[in-house]
Coordinates of C-alpha atoms in Angstrom, one line a residue:
Chain H
X266 CA 18.1 -5.6 -45.0
X267 CA 14.3 -6.1 -44.8
X268 CA 12.8 -5.9 -41.4
X269 CA 11.7 -9.2 -39.9
X270 CA 9.1 -10.5 -39.1
X271 CA 7.1 -9.3 -42.0
X272 CA 3.3 -8.7 -42.0
X273 CA 2.4 -12.1 -43.5
X274 CA 4.5 -13.9 -40.8
X275 CA 2.5 -12.0 -38.1
X276 CA -0.8 -12.9 -39.9
X277 CA 0.2 -16.5 -40.1
X278 CA 1.1 -16.5 -36.4
X279 CA -2.4 -15.2 -35.6
X280 CA -4.0 -18.1 -37.6
X281 CA -1.8 -20.6 -35.7
X282 CA -2.4 -19.3 -32.2
X283 CA -6.0 -17.8 -32.3
X284 CA -7.7 -21.1 -31.4
X285 CA -5.7 -21.3 -28.2
X286 CA -5.5 -17.7 -26.8
X287 CA -8.1 -15.2 -25.7
X288 CA -9.2 -12.3 -27.8
X289 CA -8.8 -10.0 -24.9
X290 CA -11.3 -7.2 -24.2
X291 CA -10.7 -3.5 -24.6
X292 CA -11.9 -1.5 -21.6
X293 CA -12.3 2.2 -20.9
X294 CA -12.8 4.4 -17.9
X295 CA -14.5 7.8 -18.0
X296 CA -12.6 8.8 -14.8
X297 CA -9.2 8.1 -16.4
X298 CA -10.3 9.8 -19.7
X299 CA -11.1 12.9 -17.7
X300 CA -7.8 12.8 -15.9
X301 CA -5.8 12.4 -19.1
X302 CA -7.9 14.6 -21.3
X303 CA -8.0 11.9 -24.0
X304 CA -10.0 8.8 -25.0
X305 CA -8.0 6.0 -23.6
X306 CA -8.6 2.4 -24.7
X307 CA -7.0 -0.3 -22.6
X308 CA -6.2 -3.6 -24.4
X309 CA -6.3 -6.0 -21.6
X310 CA -3.6 -8.6 -22.1
X311 CA -3.6 -8.9 -18.3
X312 CA -6.8 -11.0 -18.9
X313 CA -4.9 -13.1 -21.4
X314 CA -4.0 -16.8 -20.8
X315 CA -1.1 -17.0 -18.2
X316 CA -2.0 -13.4 -17.4
X317 CA 0.2 -11.8 -20.1
X318 CA 0.7 -11.2 -23.8
X319 CA 3.7 -13.6 -23.6
X320 CA 1.5 -16.6 -24.5
X321 CA 1.2 -15.1 -28.0
X322 CA 4.9 -15.4 -28.8
X323 CA 5.4 -18.6 -26.9
X324 CA 2.5 -20.4 -28.5
X325 CA 3.6 -19.2 -32.0
X326 CA 7.0 -20.7 -31.4
X327 CA 5.7 -24.0 -30.0
X328 CA 3.0 -24.6 -32.6
X329 CA 5.4 -23.5 -35.4
X330 CA 7.7 -26.5 -34.7
X331 CA 7.5 -29.5 -37.0
X332 CA 6.3 -32.7 -35.2
X333 CA 9.9 -34.0 -35.3
X334 CA 11.3 -30.8 -33.7
X335 CA 8.5 -30.7 -31.2
X336 CA 8.7 -34.2 -29.9
X337 CA 11.9 -33.6 -27.9
X338 CA 10.3 -30.6 -26.2
X339 CA 11.2 -27.0 -25.7
X340 CA 13.5 -25.1 -23.3
X341 CA 13.8 -21.6 -22.1
X342 CA 15.4 -19.6 -19.3
X343 CA 13.3 -16.9 -17.8
X344 CA 12.0 -16.1 -14.3
X345 CA 8.9 -14.3 -15.5
X346 CA 5.8 -14.5 -17.7
X347 CA 7.7 -16.0 -20.7
X348 CA 8.5 -19.2 -18.7
X349 CA 4.9 -19.7 -17.7
X350 CA 3.8 -19.1 -21.3
X351 CA 6.3 -21.6 -22.8
X352 CA 5.1 -24.2 -20.2
X353 CA 1.4 -23.7 -21.0
X354 CA 2.0 -23.7 -24.8
X355 CA 4.0 -26.9 -24.5
X356 CA 1.2 -28.5 -22.4
X357 CA -1.3 -27.6 -25.2
X358 CA 0.9 -29.3 -27.7
X359 CA 1.6 -32.2 -25.2
X360 CA 5.3 -31.9 -25.3
X361 CA 7.8 -31.4 -22.4
X362 CA 8.8 -27.9 -21.4
X363 CA 12.2 -27.5 -19.6
X364 CA 12.4 -24.2 -17.8
X365 CA 15.7 -22.9 -16.3
X366 CA 15.0 -20.6 -13.4
X367 CA 17.4 -18.9 -10.9
X368 CA 17.3 -20.5 -7.4
X369 CA 16.6 -16.9 -6.2
X370 CA 13.4 -16.6 -8.2
X371 CA 10.3 -16.1 -6.0
X372 CA 8.4 -19.3 -5.0
X373 CA 5.2 -17.8 -6.5
X374 CA 6.8 -17.7 -10.0
X375 CA 8.2 -21.3 -9.6
X376 CA 4.7 -22.4 -8.6
X377 CA 3.1 -20.8 -11.6
X378 CA 5.5 -22.6 -14.0
X379 CA 5.1 -25.9 -12.2
X380 CA 1.3 -25.4 -12.3
X381 CA 1.4 -25.2 -16.1
X382 CA 3.4 -28.5 -16.1
X383 CA 6.9 -27.0 -16.7
X384 CA 9.9 -29.1 -15.6
X385 CA 12.0 -26.7 -13.6
X386 CA 15.8 -26.8 -13.5
X387 CA 17.2 -24.4 -10.9
X388 CA 20.5 -22.5 -11.5
X389 CA 22.7 -19.7 -10.2
X390 CA 21.6 -16.1 -10.5
X391 CA 23.9 -14.7 -13.2
X392 CA 22.9 -14.7 -16.9
X393 CA 25.8 -16.9 -17.6
X394 CA 24.6 -19.5 -15.1
X395 CA 21.3 -19.5 -16.9
X396 CA 22.8 -19.9 -20.3
X397 CA 25.0 -22.7 -19.2
X398 CA 22.1 -24.6 -17.6
X399 CA 20.0 -24.0 -20.7
X400 CA 22.8 -25.3 -23.0
X401 CA 23.2 -28.4 -20.9
X402 CA 19.5 -29.2 -21.1
X403 CA 19.5 -28.7 -24.8
X404 CA 22.4 -31.1 -25.2
X405 CA 20.8 -33.7 -22.9
X406 CA 17.3 -33.6 -24.3
X407 CA 17.6 -32.2 -27.8
X408 CA 14.8 -29.7 -26.9
X409 CA 14.2 -26.6 -29.0
X410 CA 15.2 -23.3 -27.4
X411 CA 12.6 -20.5 -27.3
X412 CA 14.1 -17.0 -26.5
X413 CA 12.1 -14.6 -24.4
X414 CA 12.0 -11.9 -27.1
X415 CA 15.1 -11.7 -29.3
X416 CA 13.5 -14.0 -32.0
X417 CA 11.5 -13.4 -35.1
X418 CA 9.0 -16.1 -34.4
X419 CA 8.3 -14.8 -30.9
X420 CA 8.1 -11.2 -32.1
X421 CA 5.6 -12.3 -34.8
X422 CA 3.4 -13.8 -32.0
X423 CA 3.5 -10.7 -29.9
X424 CA 2.6 -8.6 -32.9
X425 CA -0.7 -10.4 -33.2
X426 CA -2.1 -8.2 -30.5
X427 CA -2.0 -5.3 -32.9
X428 CA -4.2 -7.1 -35.4
X429 CA -6.9 -7.3 -32.7
X430 CA -6.4 -3.7 -31.7
X431 CA -6.9 -2.4 -35.2
X432 CA -10.1 -4.5 -35.4
X433 CA -11.4 -3.5 -32.0
X434 CA -10.7 0.3 -31.9
X435 CA -11.6 2.4 -34.9
X436 CA -9.9 5.7 -35.8
X437 CA -7.0 5.3 -33.4
X438 CA -4.5 8.2 -33.2
X439 CA -1.9 6.9 -30.8
X440 CA -0.8 3.4 -29.6
X441 CA 1.5 3.0 -26.6
X442 CA 3.1 -0.3 -25.4
X443 CA 5.3 -0.9 -22.5
X444 CA 8.9 -1.3 -23.8
X445 CA 11.4 -3.7 -22.3
X446 CA 13.3 -6.1 -24.6
X447 CA 11.2 -4.9 -27.5
X448 CA 9.4 -8.0 -28.5
X449 CA 5.9 -6.6 -27.9
X450 CA 6.7 -3.1 -29.2
X451 CA 8.6 -4.3 -32.2
X452 CA 5.9 -6.8 -33.3
X453 CA 3.1 -4.2 -32.8
X454 CA 5.0 -1.5 -34.6
X455 CA 5.5 -3.8 -37.6
X456 CA 1.7 -4.3 -37.9
X457 CA 0.8 -0.7 -37.3
X458 CA 3.3 0.8 -39.8
X459 CA 2.1 -1.6 -42.5
X460 CA -1.7 -1.2 -42.0
X461 CA -2.1 2.3 -40.6
X462 CA 1.2 4.3 -40.6
X463 CA -0.6 7.5 -39.5
X464 CA -1.0 6.0 -36.0
X465 CA 1.7 7.6 -33.7
X466 CA 3.6 4.5 -32.5
X467 CA 5.0 5.0 -29.0
X468 CA 7.0 2.8 -26.6
X469 CA 7.0 3.7 -22.9
X470 CA 9.8 2.7 -20.5
X471 CA 10.7 3.5 -16.9
X472 CA 12.9 6.6 -16.7
X473 CA 15.2 4.6 -14.4
X474 CA 15.8 2.1 -17.1
X475 CA 15.8 4.2 -20.3
X476 CA 18.1 2.0 -22.4
X477 CA 15.7 1.8 -25.3
X478 CA 15.3 5.6 -25.4
X479 CA 19.0 6.0 -25.4
X480 CA 19.5 3.2 -28.0
X481 CA 17.1 4.9 -30.4
X482 CA 18.8 8.2 -29.9
X483 CA 22.3 6.8 -30.5
X484 CA 21.5 4.4 -33.2
X485 CA 23.0 1.4 -31.4
X486 CA 21.9 -0.9 -28.6
X487 CA 22.7 0.7 -25.2
X488 CA 22.7 -1.5 -22.1
X489 CA 22.4 -0.5 -18.5
X490 CA 24.6 -2.2 -16.0
X491 CA 22.3 -2.8 -13.0
X492 CA 18.8 -2.0 -14.3
X493 CA 16.3 -1.5 -11.5
X494 CA 12.7 -0.4 -11.6
X495 CA 9.4 -1.3 -10.0
X496 CA 8.4 -2.3 -13.5
X497 CA 10.4 -5.5 -13.3
X498 CA 9.2 -6.8 -16.6
X499 CA 11.0 -4.0 -18.5
X500 CA 14.6 -4.5 -17.4
X501 CA 16.0 -6.4 -20.4
X502 CA 18.0 -4.5 -23.1
X503 CA 17.0 -4.5 -26.7
X504 CA 18.3 -7.4 -28.8
X505 CA 19.7 -7.5 -32.4
X506 CA 16.3 -8.7 -33.6
X507 CA 14.2 -6.1 -31.8
X508 CA 16.4 -3.1 -32.1
X509 CA 15.9 -2.5 -35.9
X510 CA 12.2 -2.6 -35.4
X511 CA 12.3 -0.1 -32.6
X512 CA 14.7 2.1 -34.4
X513 CA 12.9 2.1 -37.8
X514 CA 9.2 1.9 -36.8
X515 CA 8.7 3.5 -33.4
X516 CA 7.9 7.2 -33.6
X517 CA 8.6 8.1 -30.0
X518 CA 9.8 6.7 -26.8
X519 CA 8.4 8.2 -23.6
X520 CA 9.7 7.8 -20.0
X521 CA 7.9 7.4 -16.7
X522 CA 9.1 8.1 -13.2
X523 CA 8.9 5.4 -10.6
X524 CA 6.3 7.1 -8.3
X525 CA 4.1 7.9 -11.2
X526 CA 4.1 4.3 -12.3
X527 CA 2.6 3.3 -8.9
X528 CA 0.1 6.2 -9.1
X529 CA -1.0 5.0 -12.6
X530 CA -1.3 1.4 -11.3
X531 CA -3.5 2.6 -8.4
X532 CA -5.7 4.5 -10.7
X533 CA -6.3 1.4 -12.9
X534 CA -6.9 -0.8 -9.8
X535 CA -9.3 1.6 -8.2
X536 CA -11.2 2.9 -11.2
X537 CA -11.2 -0.2 -13.5
X538 CA -11.2 -2.9 -10.8
X539 CA -8.6 -4.9 -12.7
X540 CA -5.2 -6.2 -11.7
X541 CA -2.1 -5.2 -13.7
X542 CA 1.6 -5.6 -13.0
X543 CA 3.7 -2.5 -12.7
X544 CA 5.1 -2.8 -16.3
X545 CA 1.6 -2.4 -17.6
X546 CA 1.2 0.9 -15.8
X547 CA 4.2 2.6 -17.5
X548 CA 2.4 4.1 -20.5
X549 CA -0.4 5.6 -18.4
X550 CA 2.2 6.9 -16.0
X551 CA 4.0 8.7 -18.8
X552 CA 0.7 10.2 -19.9
X553 CA -0.2 11.4 -16.4
X554 CA 3.3 13.0 -16.3
X555 CA 2.5 14.9 -19.5
X556 CA 5.3 13.2 -21.4
X557 CA 3.2 13.0 -24.6
X558 CA 0.7 15.4 -26.3
X559 CA -2.4 13.3 -26.3
X560 CA -5.1 15.9 -25.5
X561 CA -8.3 15.0 -27.2
X562 CA -6.8 12.1 -29.1
X563 CA -7.9 8.4 -29.3
X564 CA -5.1 6.5 -27.5
X565 CA -4.7 2.7 -27.0
X566 CA -2.5 1.4 -24.2
X567 CA -1.6 -2.2 -24.1
X568 CA -1.9 -3.6 -20.5
X569 CA 0.8 -6.2 -21.0
X570 CA 0.2 -8.4 -17.9
X571 CA -1.4 -8.9 -14.5
X572 CA 1.0 -11.1 -12.6
X573 CA 1.9 -9.3 -9.4
X574 CA 2.6 -10.5 -5.9
X575 CA -0.4 -9.6 -3.8
X576 CA 0.8 -11.2 -0.6
X577 CA 1.1 -7.9 1.2
X578 CA -2.6 -7.1 0.6
X579 CA -3.8 -10.6 1.7
X580 CA -1.6 -10.6 4.8
X581 CA -3.1 -7.3 5.8
X582 CA -6.6 -8.7 5.1
X583 CA -6.0 -11.8 7.1
X584 CA -4.8 -9.6 10.0
X585 CA -8.3 -8.1 10.0
X586 CA -10.1 -11.4 10.8
X587 CA -11.3 -11.1 14.4
Chain E
X158 CA -50.1 -10.6 0.7
X159 CA -48.5 -10.6 -2.7
X160 CA -44.7 -10.3 -2.8
X161 CA -43.3 -7.0 -3.9
X162 CA -41.8 -5.9 -6.1
X163 CA -43.4 -7.9 -8.8
X164 CA -41.8 -8.8 -12.1
X165 CA -43.2 -6.0 -14.2
X166 CA -41.9 -3.5 -11.6
X167 CA -38.4 -5.0 -12.1
X168 CA -38.8 -4.9 -15.9
X169 CA -39.9 -1.3 -15.7
X170 CA -36.9 -0.6 -13.5
X171 CA -34.6 -2.0 -16.2
X172 CA -36.0 0.2 -18.9
X173 CA -35.5 3.2 -16.7
X174 CA -31.9 2.5 -15.6
X175 CA -30.4 0.6 -18.6
X176 CA -29.3 3.8 -20.5
X177 CA -27.2 4.8 -17.5
X178 CA -25.6 1.6 -16.1
X179 CA -23.2 -0.9 -17.6
X180 CA -24.5 -4.3 -18.8
X181 CA -21.6 -6.0 -17.0
X182 CA -19.7 -8.9 -18.5
X183 CA -19.8 -12.5 -17.4
X184 CA -16.3 -14.0 -16.9
X185 CA -15.1 -17.6 -16.4
X186 CA -11.9 -19.2 -15.2
X187 CA -10.9 -22.7 -16.2
X188 CA -8.6 -22.9 -13.1
X189 CA -11.6 -22.1 -10.8
X190 CA -13.9 -24.5 -12.6
X191 CA -11.3 -27.2 -12.1
X192 CA -11.0 -26.4 -8.4
X193 CA -14.8 -26.3 -7.8
X194 CA -15.7 -29.2 -10.2
X195 CA -18.4 -27.1 -11.8
X196 CA -18.9 -24.5 -14.6
X197 CA -18.8 -21.2 -12.7
X198 CA -20.0 -18.0 -14.4
X199 CA -19.1 -14.7 -12.6
X200 CA -21.5 -11.8 -13.2
X201 CA -19.1 -8.9 -12.7
X202 CA -21.0 -6.1 -10.9
X203 CA -17.6 -5.1 -9.5
X204 CA -17.1 -3.6 -13.0
X205 CA -20.5 -1.8 -12.7
X206 CA -20.7 2.0 -12.3
X207 CA -19.5 3.0 -8.8
X208 CA -18.0 -0.5 -8.6
X209 CA -21.1 -2.2 -7.3
X210 CA -24.6 -3.4 -8.1
X211 CA -26.0 -0.7 -5.8
X212 CA -26.2 1.8 -8.6
X213 CA -29.1 -0.3 -10.0
X214 CA -31.4 0.3 -7.0
X215 CA -30.2 3.8 -6.4
X216 CA -30.7 4.9 -10.0
X217 CA -34.2 3.3 -10.1
X218 CA -35.1 5.2 -7.0
X219 CA -33.7 8.5 -8.3
X220 CA -35.2 8.3 -11.8
X221 CA -38.5 7.0 -10.5
X222 CA -39.2 10.3 -8.7
X223 CA -41.5 12.9 -10.3
X224 CA -39.8 16.1 -11.3
X225 CA -41.5 17.8 -8.4
X226 CA -40.2 15.2 -5.9
X227 CA -36.8 15.2 -7.4
X228 CA -36.1 18.9 -7.4
X229 CA -35.5 19.0 -3.7
X230 CA -32.9 16.3 -3.9
X231 CA -32.4 12.9 -2.3
X232 CA -31.0 11.8 1.1
X233 CA -29.6 8.6 2.4
X234 CA -27.4 7.4 5.3
X235 CA -24.9 4.8 4.5
X236 CA -21.2 4.4 4.8
X237 CA -20.8 2.1 1.8
X238 CA -21.5 1.6 -1.8
X239 CA -25.2 2.7 -1.6
X240 CA -24.0 6.2 -0.6
X241 CA -21.8 6.5 -3.6
X242 CA -24.5 5.1 -5.8
X243 CA -27.1 7.6 -4.7
X244 CA -24.7 10.4 -5.2
X245 CA -23.9 9.4 -8.7
X246 CA -27.5 8.8 -9.7
X247 CA -28.4 12.2 -8.3
X248 CA -25.6 13.8 -10.3
X249 CA -27.0 12.1 -13.5
X250 CA -30.4 13.6 -12.7
X251 CA -28.8 16.9 -11.8
X252 CA -30.3 17.1 -8.3
X253 CA -28.6 17.4 -4.9
X254 CA -27.7 14.2 -2.9
X255 CA -27.4 14.7 0.8
X256 CA -25.4 11.8 2.4
X257 CA -25.2 11.2 6.1
X258 CA -22.0 9.4 7.0
X259 CA -20.5 8.5 10.4
X260 CA -17.5 10.6 11.4
X261 CA -15.7 7.3 11.8
X262 CA -16.2 6.2 8.2
X263 CA -12.9 5.8 6.3
X264 CA -11.6 8.8 4.4
X265 CA -11.5 6.7 1.2
X266 CA -15.3 6.2 1.4
X267 CA -16.0 9.9 2.1
X268 CA -13.8 10.8 -0.8
X269 CA -15.7 8.5 -3.1
X270 CA -19.0 10.1 -2.2
X271 CA -17.6 13.6 -2.5
X272 CA -16.1 12.6 -5.8
X273 CA -19.5 11.8 -7.2
X274 CA -20.8 15.2 -6.0
X275 CA -22.6 14.0 -2.8
X276 CA -23.0 16.6 0.0
X277 CA -21.8 14.9 3.1
X278 CA -23.2 15.5 6.6
X279 CA -21.1 13.8 9.3
X280 CA -22.8 12.3 12.3
X281 CA -22.1 10.0 15.4
X282 CA -21.5 6.3 14.9
X283 CA -24.7 4.8 16.2
X284 CA -27.7 3.9 13.9
X285 CA -29.7 6.4 16.0
X286 CA -27.3 9.2 15.3
X287 CA -27.6 8.5 11.6
X288 CA -31.4 8.3 11.6
X289 CA -31.6 11.6 13.5
X290 CA -29.2 13.4 11.2
X291 CA -31.1 12.0 8.2
X292 CA -34.4 13.1 9.6
X293 CA -33.1 16.6 10.2
X294 CA -31.8 16.9 6.7
X295 CA -35.2 15.8 5.3
X296 CA -37.0 18.4 7.4
X297 CA -34.6 21.1 6.3
X298 CA -34.4 20.3 2.6
X299 CA -37.6 18.4 1.8
X300 CA -35.3 15.8 0.1
X301 CA -36.6 12.3 -0.7
X302 CA -35.2 9.5 1.5
X303 CA -33.7 6.4 -0.4
X304 CA -33.2 3.4 1.9
X305 CA -30.1 1.2 1.3
X306 CA -32.2 -2.0 0.8
X307 CA -35.5 -2.1 2.7
X308 CA -37.5 -0.6 -0.1
X309 CA -39.5 -2.0 -3.0
X310 CA -38.1 0.4 -5.6
X311 CA -34.5 -0.2 -4.5
X312 CA -35.1 -4.0 -4.5
X313 CA -36.7 -3.8 -8.0
X314 CA -33.5 -2.0 -9.2
X315 CA -31.2 -4.7 -7.8
X316 CA -33.3 -7.4 -9.3
X317 CA -32.5 -6.2 -12.8
X318 CA -29.1 -7.9 -12.7
X319 CA -31.1 -11.2 -12.9
X320 CA -32.6 -10.1 -16.2
X321 CA -29.1 -9.8 -17.6
X322 CA -28.0 -13.1 -16.1
X323 CA -30.8 -15.0 -17.7
X324 CA -30.0 -13.5 -21.1
X325 CA -26.2 -13.9 -20.8
X326 CA -26.0 -17.5 -19.4
X327 CA -28.1 -20.2 -20.9
X328 CA -29.1 -23.4 -19.1
X329 CA -28.2 -22.2 -15.6
X330 CA -28.6 -24.7 -12.8
X331 CA -27.7 -22.7 -9.7
X332 CA -27.5 -19.0 -8.9
X333 CA -25.7 -17.7 -5.8
X334 CA -25.7 -14.1 -4.5
X335 CA -24.0 -12.6 -1.5
X336 CA -26.7 -12.1 1.1
X337 CA -26.6 -9.1 3.5
X338 CA -29.7 -7.0 3.9
X339 CA -31.4 -9.0 1.2
X340 CA -32.0 -6.3 -1.5
X341 CA -29.9 -8.0 -4.1
X342 CA -30.9 -11.6 -3.2
X343 CA -34.6 -10.7 -2.9
X344 CA -34.8 -8.9 -6.2
X345 CA -32.8 -11.6 -8.0
X346 CA -34.9 -14.4 -6.5
X347 CA -38.1 -12.6 -7.6
X348 CA -37.0 -12.6 -11.2
X349 CA -35.6 -16.2 -11.2
X350 CA -38.7 -17.8 -9.6
X351 CA -41.0 -16.1 -12.1
X352 CA -38.9 -16.8 -15.3
X353 CA -37.1 -20.1 -14.5
X354 CA -38.1 -21.5 -11.1
X355 CA -36.0 -24.7 -11.7
X356 CA -32.9 -22.7 -11.0
X357 CA -31.7 -23.4 -7.5
X358 CA -31.7 -20.0 -5.9
X359 CA -29.0 -19.6 -3.2
X360 CA -27.9 -16.8 -0.8
X361 CA -24.5 -16.9 0.7
X362 CA -23.5 -15.2 4.0
X363 CA -20.6 -15.2 6.3
X364 CA -20.9 -18.0 8.9
X365 CA -19.9 -15.3 11.5
X366 CA -23.0 -13.2 10.6
X367 CA -25.6 -15.9 9.8
X368 CA -28.7 -13.9 10.7
X369 CA -30.4 -14.5 7.3
X370 CA -29.8 -18.2 7.7
X371 CA -31.4 -18.2 11.1
X372 CA -34.2 -15.9 10.0
X373 CA -35.2 -18.3 7.3
X374 CA -35.0 -21.2 9.7
X375 CA -37.1 -19.6 12.4
X376 CA -39.6 -17.8 10.1
X377 CA -38.9 -14.3 11.6
X378 CA -36.2 -11.7 11.3
X379 CA -33.2 -12.5 13.5
X380 CA -30.7 -9.8 14.3
X381 CA -27.1 -10.2 15.6
X382 CA -26.0 -7.7 18.2
X383 CA -22.5 -6.9 17.1
X384 CA -22.1 -8.4 13.6
X385 CA -18.5 -8.7 12.5
X386 CA -17.0 -10.2 9.3
X387 CA -14.3 -9.4 6.8
X388 CA -17.3 -9.3 4.4
X389 CA -18.3 -5.9 5.7
X390 CA -21.0 -5.3 3.1
X391 CA -23.1 -8.1 4.5
X392 CA -23.5 -7.0 8.2
X393 CA -27.1 -5.6 8.0
X394 CA -30.1 -7.6 9.1
X395 CA -33.0 -8.4 6.8
X396 CA -35.8 -5.8 6.7
X397 CA -39.6 -6.3 6.5
X398 CA -39.5 -5.7 2.8
X399 CA -36.7 -8.2 2.0
X400 CA -37.5 -10.9 4.5
X401 CA -40.6 -12.2 2.8
X402 CA -38.7 -12.5 -0.5
X403 CA -35.9 -14.5 1.1
X404 CA -38.3 -16.6 3.1
X405 CA -40.5 -17.5 0.2
X406 CA -38.2 -17.6 -2.8
X407 CA -34.7 -18.5 -1.8
X408 CA -34.1 -22.3 -1.9
X409 CA -31.1 -22.4 0.3
X410 CA -28.8 -20.2 2.4
X411 CA -25.1 -21.3 2.6
X412 CA -22.4 -20.1 5.0
X413 CA -18.7 -19.3 4.5
X414 CA -16.0 -19.2 7.1
X415 CA -13.8 -16.1 7.3
X416 CA -10.5 -17.6 6.2
X417 CA -12.2 -19.3 3.2
X418 CA -13.6 -15.9 2.2
X419 CA -10.1 -14.6 1.9
X420 CA -8.9 -17.7 0.0
X421 CA -11.7 -17.3 -2.5
X422 CA -10.9 -13.6 -2.9
X423 CA -7.3 -14.5 -3.6
X424 CA -8.2 -17.1 -6.1
X425 CA -10.3 -14.5 -8.0
X426 CA -7.6 -11.9 -7.9
X427 CA -4.8 -14.2 -9.0
X428 CA -6.7 -16.3 -11.6
X429 CA -9.1 -13.7 -13.0
X430 CA -7.1 -10.5 -12.5
X431 CA -10.1 -8.6 -11.3
X432 CA -10.6 -6.8 -8.0
X433 CA -13.6 -7.7 -5.8
X434 CA -14.5 -6.7 -2.2
X435 CA -14.7 -9.4 0.4
X436 CA -18.5 -9.7 0.3
X437 CA -18.3 -10.7 -3.4
X438 CA -16.1 -13.7 -2.4
X439 CA -18.6 -15.3 0.0
X440 CA -20.4 -17.5 -2.5
X441 CA -17.2 -18.9 -4.0
X442 CA -15.9 -19.4 -0.4
X443 CA -18.9 -21.5 0.5
X444 CA -18.5 -23.6 -2.7
X445 CA -14.8 -24.1 -1.9
X446 CA -15.8 -25.2 1.6
X447 CA -18.2 -27.8 0.0
X448 CA -21.3 -26.2 1.5
X449 CA -23.3 -26.9 -1.6
X450 CA -23.6 -29.8 -4.0
X451 CA -22.6 -28.1 -7.3
X452 CA -20.5 -30.8 -9.0
X453 CA -20.9 -30.7 -12.7
X454 CA -23.5 -28.0 -12.6
X455 CA -23.7 -24.6 -14.3
X456 CA -23.4 -22.1 -11.5
X457 CA -23.7 -18.3 -11.6
X458 CA -22.1 -16.2 -8.9
X459 CA -22.8 -12.5 -8.6
X460 CA -19.7 -10.6 -7.8
X461 CA -21.5 -7.8 -6.0
X462 CA -18.8 -5.1 -5.8
X463 CA -15.1 -4.2 -6.1
X464 CA -14.6 -1.4 -3.6
X465 CA -11.8 -2.4 -1.3
X466 CA -9.1 -0.5 0.5
X467 CA -5.8 -1.4 -1.4
X468 CA -3.6 0.9 0.7
X469 CA -1.6 -2.0 2.2
X470 CA -0.6 -3.3 -1.2
X471 CA 0.4 0.1 -2.5
X472 CA 2.3 1.0 0.6
X473 CA 4.3 -2.2 0.2
X474 CA 4.8 -1.4 -3.5
X475 CA 6.1 2.1 -2.7
X476 CA 8.5 0.7 -0.2
X477 CA 10.1 -1.3 -3.0
X478 CA 11.1 1.9 -5.0
X479 CA 14.8 2.1 -4.7

């Protein structure tokens, strides 16, 4: 069976979404290069609209609908960046976005979705609660469902970041993406292996949630019962749409220990003065832990997002006002 | 008496330092524009070498020395960004940098200076202790003293940021810099009032440390006995070299309350995903507090630096590892 999406679907996605999204910058740090012993190029999707690459897939899905499909709106269930991305893309297209979120999801995330104009429906905390609430909404409104990652159109949108990377960074040797559900990694791998298969394509996941690593090894989707990591954007298992891409096109999956993820995050905050969420730090964490031979090579790391709860820092800061 | 530095000295400074420093980006945020009701352009000196504009003045001073002067090294006393900047500029020129720091200065700042190769001499915590320790070092080594701001060569270096701003942002109406000792504000004002005097030139300082505001009002340097603000980079009084520039060339000084400084900081962290130190947030804080009529105007804010202690955040994050 041919792998989907194909290259032309990803190129079409880019034409569709480019007027709306940022072409994010690529930053470097001589201090980090020295520490890793390689030339590291950070593709800053933390500086993307809604603070994450997720707007690429969400806007491809929203703008890909016919006027008739679109008019009844879109629906998704997610507590994270995908929910905010669907809400913003729907606002751009001036259609309603119905977002199902668990009652237990942090106020800060509910506020973000509401801030982008999403209509929130709260539900219970199990996946089944979410699916049922989503199904009810679809029946009631006729809205179109946009999955968070297990969807060819969404994957095609995420893959567009690789088109920018190939243009922005010449002579790349290695490309590493954070690996969760596989939408970003799958879409990026599809582009890389078509255009420049010599690039070593790597996914990085938390050692504590190594389901993709084990899935690739065993040739079938492995799930972890209670996945738990500081990199809370990478807890989802691969889906039937993303697994074949990861299995066929990703050259290597590397793992990062929890403490190293925080160290890598701190290095990026202190040296580059940019904010990333823990998931974004996983590739650098694996490099710092010598999980990949990258010495002297040109390495691109996708910083997937920058949405992190900074309350603890600002509480401390407020406590310092005399 | 003619104001110093003059424009050609600032232009010469730029030629001297441009090969070493970053031409920092200008970033914008539609969310912040909406909140302020203006087009705000952030000149990101937090992304500058050593994480602050201070490298401009320090490197102008270091590279401006003759080979004979330079060979004995440079000395400064500072506990902040200037110390790190002098250390790095001296490393670039391959000469020793002797840095006098109070014993009480945070480990993180001592580490930064040492990391750039500065030779640290610890001293007592009063200004007199520092001056004495500095004087001793000069006598012993013959090193050249580089003041933190009250110096024409240093001011000329800081002013170079305005040359970039005029090139990067067309049709600017208002320019606001954080205002502490006056090196940055004075140098920038000098360039602006020569090239485009119609730009409303504004300095922003903490309301709790409003010595520059009162100095400008009374026509002489006012000092505050125990200055205290969360914006700890803005506690120094004006000097004889900076006061005339502020008095003659700055159109307005605006003040920001402490809590608003933290709110402005948070807005920049959350919306722009970049890290700034509290001093950098003072201009936006004053805008948010309606201290300036900027509605519908094109406003540039200089984000002066990004060196802030993030330990509280990372401690909280580490506590979340299961």
